[in-house]
PDB file of C-alpha atoms in Angstrom:
ATOM      1  CA  UNK A   1      -2.282  61.233 -17.023  1.00 43.00           C
ATOM      2  CA  UNK A   2      -3.352  61.339 -13.364  1.00 49.00           C
ATOM      3  CA  UNK A   3      -1.357  59.139 -11.026  1.00 52.00           C
ATOM      4  CA  UNK A   4      -3.088  55.860 -10.186  1.00 59.00           C
ATOM      5  CA  UNK A   5      -4.039  55.646  -6.481  1.00 70.00           C
ATOM      6  CA  UNK A   6      -2.401  52.682  -4.749  1.00 70.00           C
ATOM      7  CA  UNK A   7      -4.687  49.670  -5.077  1.00 74.00           C
ATOM      8  CA  UNK A   8      -6.763  51.311  -7.829  1.00 87.00           C
ATOM      9  CA  UNK A   9      -7.485  48.768 -10.519  1.00 92.00           C
ATOM     10  CA  UNK A  10      -9.169  50.748 -13.279  1.00 95.00           C
ATOM     11  CA  UNK A  11     -11.341  53.816 -13.867  1.00 95.00           C
ATOM     12  CA  UNK A  12     -14.440  51.634 -14.221  1.00 96.00           C
ATOM     13  CA  UNK A  13     -17.093  52.925 -11.798  1.00 96.00           C
ATOM     14  CA  UNK A  14     -17.980  49.385 -10.675  1.00 97.00           C
ATOM     15  CA  UNK A  15     -14.328  48.719  -9.779  1.00 96.00           C
ATOM     16  CA  UNK A  16     -14.087  52.026  -7.888  1.00 96.00           C
ATOM     17  CA  UNK A  17     -17.132  51.295  -5.717  1.00 97.00           C
ATOM     18  CA  UNK A  18     -15.754  47.814  -5.014  1.00 97.00           C
ATOM     19  CA  UNK A  19     -12.351  49.266  -4.106  1.00 95.00           C
ATOM     20  CA  UNK A  20     -14.130  51.371  -1.473  1.00 95.00           C
ATOM     21  CA  UNK A  21     -16.962  49.143  -0.208  1.00 96.00           C
ATOM     22  CA  UNK A  22     -16.261  45.749  -1.837  1.00 96.00           C
ATOM     23  CA  UNK A  23     -15.844  43.449   1.127  1.00 95.00           C
ATOM     24  CA  UNK A  24     -18.108  41.444   3.430  1.00 95.00           C
ATOM     25  CA  UNK A  25     -18.232  44.020   6.253  1.00 97.00           C
ATOM     26  CA  UNK A  26     -18.037  47.620   5.052  1.00 98.00           C
ATOM     27  CA  UNK A  27     -21.629  47.952   3.820  1.00 98.00           C
ATOM     28  CA  UNK A  28     -22.927  46.394   7.059  1.00 98.00           C
ATOM     29  CA  UNK A  29     -21.291  49.267   8.972  1.00 98.00           C
ATOM     30  CA  UNK A  30     -22.798  51.724   6.469  1.00 98.00           C
ATOM     31  CA  UNK A  31     -26.190  50.002   6.978  1.00 98.00           C
ATOM     32  CA  UNK A  32     -25.978  50.472  10.778  1.00 98.00           C
ATOM     33  CA  UNK A  33     -25.047  54.142  10.360  1.00 98.00           C
ATOM     34  CA  UNK A  34     -27.896  54.713   7.908  1.00 97.00           C
ATOM     35  CA  UNK A  35     -30.421  53.198  10.315  1.00 97.00           C
ATOM     36  CA  UNK A  36     -29.012  55.067  13.349  1.00 96.00           C
ATOM     37  CA  UNK A  37     -28.049  58.738  13.461  1.00 93.00           C
ATOM     38  CA  UNK A  38     -25.094  58.014  15.723  1.00 95.00           C
ATOM     39  CA  UNK A  39     -23.269  54.870  16.869  1.00 96.00           C
ATOM     40  CA  UNK A  40     -20.479  54.204  19.327  1.00 95.00           C
ATOM     41  CA  UNK A  41     -17.827  51.590  18.553  1.00 95.00           C
ATOM     42  CA  UNK A  42     -19.501  49.192  20.996  1.00 95.00           C
ATOM     43  CA  UNK A  43     -22.910  49.632  19.313  1.00 96.00           C
ATOM     44  CA  UNK A  44     -21.411  48.671  15.945  1.00 97.00           C
ATOM     45  CA  UNK A  45     -19.613  45.729  17.554  1.00 97.00           C
ATOM     46  CA  UNK A  46     -22.955  44.464  18.915  1.00 96.00           C
ATOM     47  CA  UNK A  47     -24.503  44.013  15.464  1.00 96.00           C
ATOM     48  CA  UNK A  48     -26.035  40.639  14.786  1.00 95.00           C
ATOM     49  CA  UNK A  49     -23.302  39.542  12.375  1.00 96.00           C
ATOM     50  CA  UNK A  50     -20.590  39.551  15.052  1.00 95.00           C
ATOM     51  CA  UNK A  51     -17.894  41.681  13.446  1.00 97.00           C
ATOM     52  CA  UNK A  52     -14.455  41.280  15.066  1.00 97.00           C
ATOM     53  CA  UNK A  53     -12.951  44.262  16.923  1.00 97.00           C
ATOM     54  CA  UNK A  54      -9.907  44.541  14.647  1.00 98.00           C
ATOM     55  CA  UNK A  55     -11.974  44.351  11.444  1.00 98.00           C
ATOM     56  CA  UNK A  56     -14.409  46.993  12.723  1.00 98.00           C
ATOM     57  CA  UNK A  57     -11.547  49.337  13.675  1.00 97.00           C
ATOM     58  CA  UNK A  58      -9.883  48.829  10.281  1.00 98.00           C
ATOM     59  CA  UNK A  59     -13.069  49.390   8.252  1.00 98.00           C
ATOM     60  CA  UNK A  60     -14.074  52.460  10.292  1.00 98.00           C
ATOM     61  CA  UNK A  61     -10.701  54.068   9.764  1.00 97.00           C
ATOM     62  CA  UNK A  62     -10.903  53.376   6.010  1.00 97.00           C
ATOM     63  CA  UNK A  63     -14.463  54.761   5.870  1.00 98.00           C
ATOM     64  CA  UNK A  64     -13.314  57.877   7.721  1.00 97.00           C
ATOM     65  CA  UNK A  65     -10.356  58.314   5.324  1.00 96.00           C
ATOM     66  CA  UNK A  66     -12.772  58.054   2.361  1.00 95.00           C
ATOM     67  CA  UNK A  67     -15.129  60.670   3.817  1.00 97.00           C
ATOM     68  CA  UNK A  68     -17.988  58.174   4.242  1.00 98.00           C
ATOM     69  CA  UNK A  69     -18.039  58.301   8.047  1.00 98.00           C
ATOM     70  CA  UNK A  70     -17.090  60.974  10.601  1.00 98.00           C
ATOM     71  CA  UNK A  71     -15.815  60.202  14.103  1.00 97.00           C
ATOM     72  CA  UNK A  72     -16.207  62.619  16.995  1.00 95.00           C
ATOM     73  CA  UNK A  73     -14.962  62.292  20.496  1.00 92.00           C
ATOM     74  CA  UNK A  74     -17.731  61.212  22.863  1.00 86.00           C
ATOM     75  CA  UNK A  75     -18.473  64.112  25.266  1.00 86.00           C
ATOM     76  CA  UNK A  76     -19.453  61.581  27.964  1.00 85.00           C
ATOM     77  CA  UNK A  77     -16.369  59.393  27.600  1.00 86.00           C
ATOM     78  CA  UNK A  78     -13.090  60.853  26.362  1.00 85.00           C
ATOM     79  CA  UNK A  79     -11.736  57.442  25.381  1.00 86.00           C
ATOM     80  CA  UNK A  80     -14.698  56.703  23.114  1.00 87.00           C
ATOM     81  CA  UNK A  81     -15.867  58.048  19.732  1.00 93.00           C
ATOM     82  CA  UNK A  82     -19.239  58.547  18.096  1.00 96.00           C
ATOM     83  CA  UNK A  83     -19.632  57.682  14.427  1.00 98.00           C
ATOM     84  CA  UNK A  84     -22.007  59.252  11.910  1.00 98.00           C
ATOM     85  CA  UNK A  85     -22.608  58.781   8.208  1.00 98.00           C
ATOM     86  CA  UNK A  86     -21.686  61.663   5.868  1.00 98.00           C
ATOM     87  CA  UNK A  87     -23.547  62.797   2.751  1.00 97.00           C
ATOM     88  CA  UNK A  88     -21.111  60.730   0.642  1.00 98.00           C
ATOM     89  CA  UNK A  89     -22.003  57.691   2.765  1.00 98.00           C
ATOM     90  CA  UNK A  90     -25.703  58.465   2.626  1.00 97.00           C
ATOM     91  CA  UNK A  91     -25.433  58.341  -1.175  1.00 97.00           C
ATOM     92  CA  UNK A  92     -24.725  54.588  -0.817  1.00 98.00           C
ATOM     93  CA  UNK A  93     -28.304  53.993   0.404  1.00 97.00           C
ATOM     94  CA  UNK A  94     -29.599  53.072  -3.097  1.00 97.00           C
ATOM     95  CA  UNK A  95     -26.842  50.418  -3.444  1.00 98.00           C
ATOM     96  CA  UNK A  96     -27.944  48.912  -0.124  1.00 98.00           C
ATOM     97  CA  UNK A  97     -31.631  49.029  -1.058  1.00 97.00           C
ATOM     98  CA  UNK A  98     -30.940  47.231  -4.374  1.00 98.00           C
ATOM     99  CA  UNK A  99     -28.984  44.565  -2.456  1.00 98.00           C
ATOM    100  CA  UNK A 100     -31.938  44.180  -0.069  1.00 97.00           C
ATOM    101  CA  UNK A 101     -34.360  43.775  -2.986  1.00 97.00           C
ATOM    102  CA  UNK A 102     -32.134  41.163  -4.639  1.00 97.00           C
ATOM    103  CA  UNK A 103     -31.825  39.205  -1.379  1.00 97.00           C
ATOM    104  CA  UNK A 104     -35.534  39.537  -0.609  1.00 97.00           C
ATOM    105  CA  UNK A 105     -36.184  37.861  -3.965  1.00 97.00           C
ATOM    106  CA  UNK A 106     -33.462  35.207  -3.883  1.00 96.00           C
ATOM    107  CA  UNK A 107     -32.717  34.267  -0.276  1.00 96.00           C
ATOM    108  CA  UNK A 108     -35.211  31.662   1.019  1.00 94.00           C
ATOM    109  CA  UNK A 109     -34.360  32.623   4.622  1.00 94.00           C
ATOM    110  CA  UNK A 110     -34.518  36.384   4.145  1.00 96.00           C
ATOM    111  CA  UNK A 111     -35.746  38.578   6.992  1.00 95.00           C
ATOM    112  CA  UNK A 112     -37.306  40.940   4.409  1.00 96.00           C
ATOM    113  CA  UNK A 113     -41.087  40.549   4.222  1.00 96.00           C
ATOM    114  CA  UNK A 114     -43.129  40.225   1.032  1.00 96.00           C
ATOM    115  CA  UNK A 115     -44.886  43.471   1.987  1.00 96.00           C
ATOM    116  CA  UNK A 116     -41.525  45.253   2.221  1.00 96.00           C
ATOM    117  CA  UNK A 117     -40.511  43.897  -1.192  1.00 96.00           C
ATOM    118  CA  UNK A 118     -43.739  45.077  -2.829  1.00 96.00           C
ATOM    119  CA  UNK A 119     -43.254  48.506  -1.253  1.00 95.00           C
ATOM    120  CA  UNK A 120     -39.610  48.633  -2.372  1.00 95.00           C
ATOM    121  CA  UNK A 121     -40.418  47.785  -5.965  1.00 92.00           C
ATOM    122  CA  UNK A 122     -43.255  50.302  -6.076  1.00 94.00           C
ATOM    123  CA  UNK A 123     -41.318  53.411  -5.021  1.00 94.00           C
ATOM    124  CA  UNK A 124     -37.633  53.083  -4.108  1.00 93.00           C
ATOM    125  CA  UNK A 125     -37.074  56.765  -3.430  1.00 92.00           C
ATOM    126  CA  UNK A 126     -39.983  57.002  -1.000  1.00 94.00           C
ATOM    127  CA  UNK A 127     -38.811  53.809   0.710  1.00 95.00           C
ATOM    128  CA  UNK A 128     -35.263  55.163   1.026  1.00 95.00           C
ATOM    129  CA  UNK A 129     -36.467  58.357   2.693  1.00 95.00           C
ATOM    130  CA  UNK A 130     -38.788  56.363   4.964  1.00 94.00           C
ATOM    131  CA  UNK A 131     -36.006  53.970   6.005  1.00 94.00           C
ATOM    132  CA  UNK A 132     -32.991  56.266   6.178  1.00 94.00           C
ATOM    133  CA  UNK A 133     -34.280  59.854   6.076  1.00 89.00           C
ATOM    134  CA  UNK A 134     -33.492  62.487   3.430  1.00 80.00           C
TER     135      UNK A 134
ATOM    136  CA  UNK B   1     -35.707  26.984  13.016  1.00 44.00           C
ATOM    137  CA  UNK B   2     -34.014  26.467   9.633  1.00 50.00           C
ATOM    138  CA  UNK B   3     -30.409  25.381   9.815  1.00 53.00           C
ATOM    139  CA  UNK B   4     -27.977  28.243   9.285  1.00 59.00           C
ATOM    140  CA  UNK B   5     -25.927  27.829   6.085  1.00 70.00           C
ATOM    141  CA  UNK B   6     -22.186  27.650   6.772  1.00 70.00           C
ATOM    142  CA  UNK B   7     -20.789  31.158   6.678  1.00 74.00           C
ATOM    143  CA  UNK B   8     -24.247  32.740   6.943  1.00 87.00           C
ATOM    144  CA  UNK B   9     -24.096  35.642   9.386  1.00 92.00           C
ATOM    145  CA  UNK B  10     -27.712  36.734   9.785  1.00 95.00           C
ATOM    146  CA  UNK B  11     -31.021  36.879   7.910  1.00 95.00           C
ATOM    147  CA  UNK B  12     -30.490  40.574   7.119  1.00 96.00           C
ATOM    148  CA  UNK B  13     -30.851  41.032   3.347  1.00 96.00           C
ATOM    149  CA  UNK B  14     -27.782  43.295   3.209  1.00 97.00           C
ATOM    150  CA  UNK B  15     -25.671  40.599   4.879  1.00 96.00           C
ATOM    151  CA  UNK B  16     -27.004  37.932   2.496  1.00 96.00           C
ATOM    152  CA  UNK B  17     -26.086  39.914  -0.616  1.00 97.00           C
ATOM    153  CA  UNK B  18     -22.628  40.554   0.847  1.00 97.00           C
ATOM    154  CA  UNK B  19     -22.194  36.852   1.663  1.00 95.00           C
ATOM    155  CA  UNK B  20     -22.782  36.144  -2.032  1.00 95.00           C
ATOM    156  CA  UNK B  21     -21.198  39.083  -3.859  1.00 96.00           C
ATOM    157  CA  UNK B  22     -19.353  41.026  -1.119  1.00 96.00           C
ATOM    158  CA  UNK B  23     -15.779  40.964  -2.275  1.00 95.00           C
ATOM    159  CA  UNK B  24     -13.599  43.013  -4.614  1.00 95.00           C
ATOM    160  CA  UNK B  25     -13.923  40.706  -7.628  1.00 97.00           C
ATOM    161  CA  UNK B  26     -17.287  38.963  -7.858  1.00 98.00           C
ATOM    162  CA  UNK B  27     -19.328  41.911  -9.151  1.00 98.00           C
ATOM    163  CA  UNK B  28     -16.650  42.662 -11.764  1.00 98.00           C
ATOM    164  CA  UNK B  29     -17.222  39.187 -13.204  1.00 98.00           C
ATOM    165  CA  UNK B  30     -20.985  39.805 -13.077  1.00 98.00           C
ATOM    166  CA  UNK B  31     -20.396  43.150 -14.836  1.00 97.00           C
ATOM    167  CA  UNK B  32     -18.472  41.438 -17.667  1.00 98.00           C
ATOM    168  CA  UNK B  33     -21.213  38.830 -18.073  1.00 98.00           C
ATOM    169  CA  UNK B  34     -23.920  41.506 -18.114  1.00 97.00           C
ATOM    170  CA  UNK B  35     -22.116  43.436 -20.838  1.00 97.00           C
ATOM    171  CA  UNK B  36     -21.360  40.304 -22.902  1.00 96.00           C
ATOM    172  CA  UNK B  37     -23.787  37.495 -23.678  1.00 93.00           C
ATOM    173  CA  UNK B  38     -21.031  34.888 -23.390  1.00 95.00           C
ATOM    174  CA  UNK B  39     -17.455  34.873 -22.117  1.00 96.00           C
ATOM    175  CA  UNK B  40     -14.697  32.303 -22.062  1.00 95.00           C
ATOM    176  CA  UNK B  41     -12.372  32.012 -19.056  1.00 95.00           C
ATOM    177  CA  UNK B  42      -9.650  33.795 -21.010  1.00 95.00           C
ATOM    178  CA  UNK B  43     -11.972  36.699 -21.915  1.00 96.00           C
ATOM    179  CA  UNK B  44     -12.757  37.248 -18.215  1.00 97.00           C
ATOM    180  CA  UNK B  45      -9.063  36.974 -17.357  1.00 97.00           C
ATOM    181  CA  UNK B  46      -8.298  39.736 -19.877  1.00 96.00           C
ATOM    182  CA  UNK B  47     -10.430  42.342 -18.075  1.00 96.00           C
ATOM    183  CA  UNK B  48      -8.722  45.618 -17.333  1.00 95.00           C
ATOM    184  CA  UNK B  49      -8.491  44.976 -13.580  1.00 96.00           C
ATOM    185  CA  UNK B  50      -6.119  42.013 -13.981  1.00 95.00           C
ATOM    186  CA  UNK B  51      -7.872  39.317 -11.956  1.00 97.00           C
ATOM    187  CA  UNK B  52      -5.601  36.386 -11.025  1.00 97.00           C
ATOM    188  CA  UNK B  53      -6.326  32.956 -12.536  1.00 97.00           C
ATOM    189  CA  UNK B  54      -6.968  31.275  -9.175  1.00 98.00           C
ATOM    190  CA  UNK B  55      -9.303  34.028  -7.948  1.00 98.00           C
ATOM    191  CA  UNK B  56     -11.272  33.962 -11.210  1.00 98.00           C
ATOM    192  CA  UNK B  57     -11.630  30.162 -11.048  1.00 97.00           C
ATOM    193  CA  UNK B  58     -12.736  30.341  -7.395  1.00 98.00           C
ATOM    194  CA  UNK B  59     -15.300  33.116  -7.942  1.00 98.00           C
ATOM    195  CA  UNK B  60     -16.726  31.481 -11.083  1.00 98.00           C
ATOM    196  CA  UNK B  61     -17.255  28.199  -9.268  1.00 97.00           C
ATOM    197  CA  UNK B  62     -18.989  30.024  -6.372  1.00 97.00           C
ATOM    198  CA  UNK B  63     -21.160  31.997  -8.820  1.00 98.00           C
ATOM    199  CA  UNK B  64     -22.095  28.762 -10.578  1.00 97.00           C
ATOM    200  CA  UNK B  65     -22.956  27.093  -7.249  1.00 96.00           C
ATOM    201  CA  UNK B  66     -25.208  30.064  -6.366  1.00 95.00           C
ATOM    202  CA  UNK B  67     -27.032  29.924  -9.698  1.00 97.00           C
ATOM    203  CA  UNK B  68     -25.739  33.317 -10.834  1.00 98.00           C
ATOM    204  CA  UNK B  69     -23.641  31.993 -13.715  1.00 98.00           C
ATOM    205  CA  UNK B  70     -23.906  28.922 -15.956  1.00 98.00           C
ATOM    206  CA  UNK B  71     -20.911  27.201 -17.530  1.00 97.00           C
ATOM    207  CA  UNK B  72     -21.154  25.162 -20.715  1.00 95.00           C
ATOM    208  CA  UNK B  73     -18.488  23.200 -22.475  1.00 92.00           C
ATOM    209  CA  UNK B  74     -17.106  25.117 -25.454  1.00 86.00           C
ATOM    210  CA  UNK B  75     -18.118  23.257 -28.661  1.00 86.00           C
ATOM    211  CA  UNK B  76     -14.936  24.489 -30.355  1.00 85.00           C
ATOM    212  CA  UNK B  77     -12.578  23.488 -27.549  1.00 86.00           C
ATOM    213  CA  UNK B  78     -13.449  20.605 -25.241  1.00 85.00           C
ATOM    214  CA  UNK B  79     -11.045  21.820 -22.539  1.00 85.00           C
ATOM    215  CA  UNK B  80     -12.674  25.243 -22.343  1.00 87.00           C
ATOM    216  CA  UNK B  81     -16.005  26.523 -20.993  1.00 93.00           C
ATOM    217  CA  UNK B  82     -18.334  29.350 -21.912  1.00 96.00           C
ATOM    218  CA  UNK B  83     -19.935  31.379 -19.142  1.00 98.00           C
ATOM    219  CA  UNK B  84     -23.288  33.150 -19.210  1.00 98.00           C
ATOM    220  CA  UNK B  85     -25.265  35.129 -16.655  1.00 98.00           C
ATOM    221  CA  UNK B  86     -28.548  33.620 -15.369  1.00 98.00           C
ATOM    222  CA  UNK B  87     -31.764  35.469 -14.531  1.00 97.00           C
ATOM    223  CA  UNK B  88     -30.700  35.494 -10.851  1.00 98.00           C
ATOM    224  CA  UNK B  89     -27.439  37.143 -11.877  1.00 98.00           C
ATOM    225  CA  UNK B  90     -29.194  39.572 -14.210  1.00 97.00           C
ATOM    226  CA  UNK B  91     -31.223  40.728 -11.206  1.00 97.00           C
ATOM    227  CA  UNK B  92     -27.968  42.151  -9.784  1.00 98.00           C
ATOM    228  CA  UNK B  93     -27.871  44.777 -12.569  1.00 97.00           C
ATOM    229  CA  UNK B  94     -29.588  47.459 -10.417  1.00 97.00           C
ATOM    230  CA  UNK B  95     -26.963  46.967  -7.655  1.00 98.00           C
ATOM    231  CA  UNK B  96     -24.220  47.513 -10.237  1.00 98.00           C
ATOM    232  CA  UNK B  97     -25.955  50.551 -11.732  1.00 97.00           C
ATOM    233  CA  UNK B  98     -26.308  52.164  -8.271  1.00 98.00           C
ATOM    234  CA  UNK B  99     -22.594  51.517  -7.637  1.00 98.00           C
ATOM    235  CA  UNK B 100     -21.798  53.149 -10.994  1.00 97.00           C
ATOM    236  CA  UNK B 101     -23.894  56.202 -10.112  1.00 97.00           C
ATOM    237  CA  UNK B 102     -22.214  56.537  -6.700  1.00 97.00           C
ATOM    238  CA  UNK B 103     -18.753  56.292  -8.268  1.00 97.00           C
ATOM    239  CA  UNK B 104     -19.656  58.654 -11.109  1.00 97.00           C
ATOM    240  CA  UNK B 105     -20.532  61.234  -8.432  1.00 97.00           C
ATOM    241  CA  UNK B 106     -17.674  60.609  -6.002  1.00 96.00           C
ATOM    242  CA  UNK B 107     -14.634  59.354  -7.924  1.00 96.00           C
ATOM    243  CA  UNK B 108     -12.658  62.260  -9.449  1.00 94.00           C
ATOM    244  CA  UNK B 109     -11.021  59.837 -11.938  1.00 94.00           C
ATOM    245  CA  UNK B 110     -14.186  58.020 -12.954  1.00 96.00           C
ATOM    246  CA  UNK B 111     -14.561  56.754 -16.515  1.00 95.00           C
ATOM    247  CA  UNK B 112     -18.305  57.516 -16.322  1.00 96.00           C
ATOM    248  CA  UNK B 113     -19.239  60.650 -18.259  1.00 96.00           C
ATOM    249  CA  UNK B 114     -21.469  63.453 -16.968  1.00 96.00           C
ATOM    250  CA  UNK B 115     -23.877  62.665 -19.811  1.00 96.00           C
ATOM    251  CA  UNK B 116     -24.099  59.040 -18.631  1.00 96.00           C
ATOM    252  CA  UNK B 117     -24.750  60.177 -15.064  1.00 96.00           C
ATOM    253  CA  UNK B 118     -27.563  62.522 -16.144  1.00 96.00           C
ATOM    254  CA  UNK B 119     -29.098  59.712 -18.194  1.00 95.00           C
ATOM    255  CA  UNK B 120     -28.779  57.266 -15.285  1.00 95.00           C
ATOM    256  CA  UNK B 121     -30.463  59.592 -12.808  1.00 92.00           C
ATOM    257  CA  UNK B 122     -33.274  60.355 -15.249  1.00 94.00           C
ATOM    258  CA  UNK B 123     -34.432  56.791 -15.943  1.00 94.00           C
ATOM    259  CA  UNK B 124     -32.559  53.874 -14.361  1.00 93.00           C
ATOM    260  CA  UNK B 125     -34.791  51.161 -15.786  1.00 92.00           C
ATOM    261  CA  UNK B 126     -34.418  52.415 -19.357  1.00 94.00           C
ATOM    262  CA  UNK B 127     -30.666  52.722 -18.843  1.00 95.00           C
ATOM    263  CA  UNK B 128     -30.440  49.174 -17.475  1.00 95.00           C
ATOM    264  CA  UNK B 129     -32.243  47.744 -20.512  1.00 95.00           C
ATOM    265  CA  UNK B 130     -30.099  49.846 -22.853  1.00 94.00           C
ATOM    266  CA  UNK B 131     -26.854  48.702 -21.174  1.00 94.00           C
ATOM    267  CA  UNK B 132     -27.602  45.086 -20.326  1.00 94.00           C
ATOM    268  CA  UNK B 133     -30.767  44.111 -22.229  1.00 89.00           C
ATOM    269  CA  UNK B 134     -34.053  42.938 -20.723  1.00 80.00           C
TER     270      UNK B 134
END
């Protein structure tokens, strides 16, 4: 029997995804890296939701360890890094799109437009490529 | 400008979904209530992942407040309740299915079979109805 990873709760695929991205912040970082080919730490910090420096650093290092994000030294500033989404991270796009659809339908204050929702429900794959690229 | 709900971080639909279901446990409770028409507190407590009593009570009361779950007094035991998913909660099924697909592809220990994954990628709507009903 394979050894249980520390913190692993079961082999259920819902539990696994939640072990990796199941918190209030991680998928917002993934969102920013899907919408932007490359982000510096400060760009991610500037997102509307106001993530704290220590939480952002913690979540980025976990995402890097899981192979969802890569970090490269910034050629213009040796003390800074540039973050990009990997293919494993890009595969989370459908999870994010389904969350957006659910919120667009159930949040009275949603920023998602009715036109976006119609488009999303009509062809999710085309919308994903349009929003986040291949 | 509408008043910001307490704890609301932005009008981004990803942030809204994460405000509601963005933690390690909430979507596991939703999963159990999608797979089973009705659950008692003790049934949910018995799930493989070993949720703690206080966390389960907290998440169920938040899910009830958000209209994702309904609780009814158990006719056989006045001190107990029976929980059911609502239509709003049922609309989270596609989020859960996309998480399952991601895990089935990226977790080496996943309980999801290759046959399930093929089926899921072929027709998600049919799979959703088959797994969770209409």
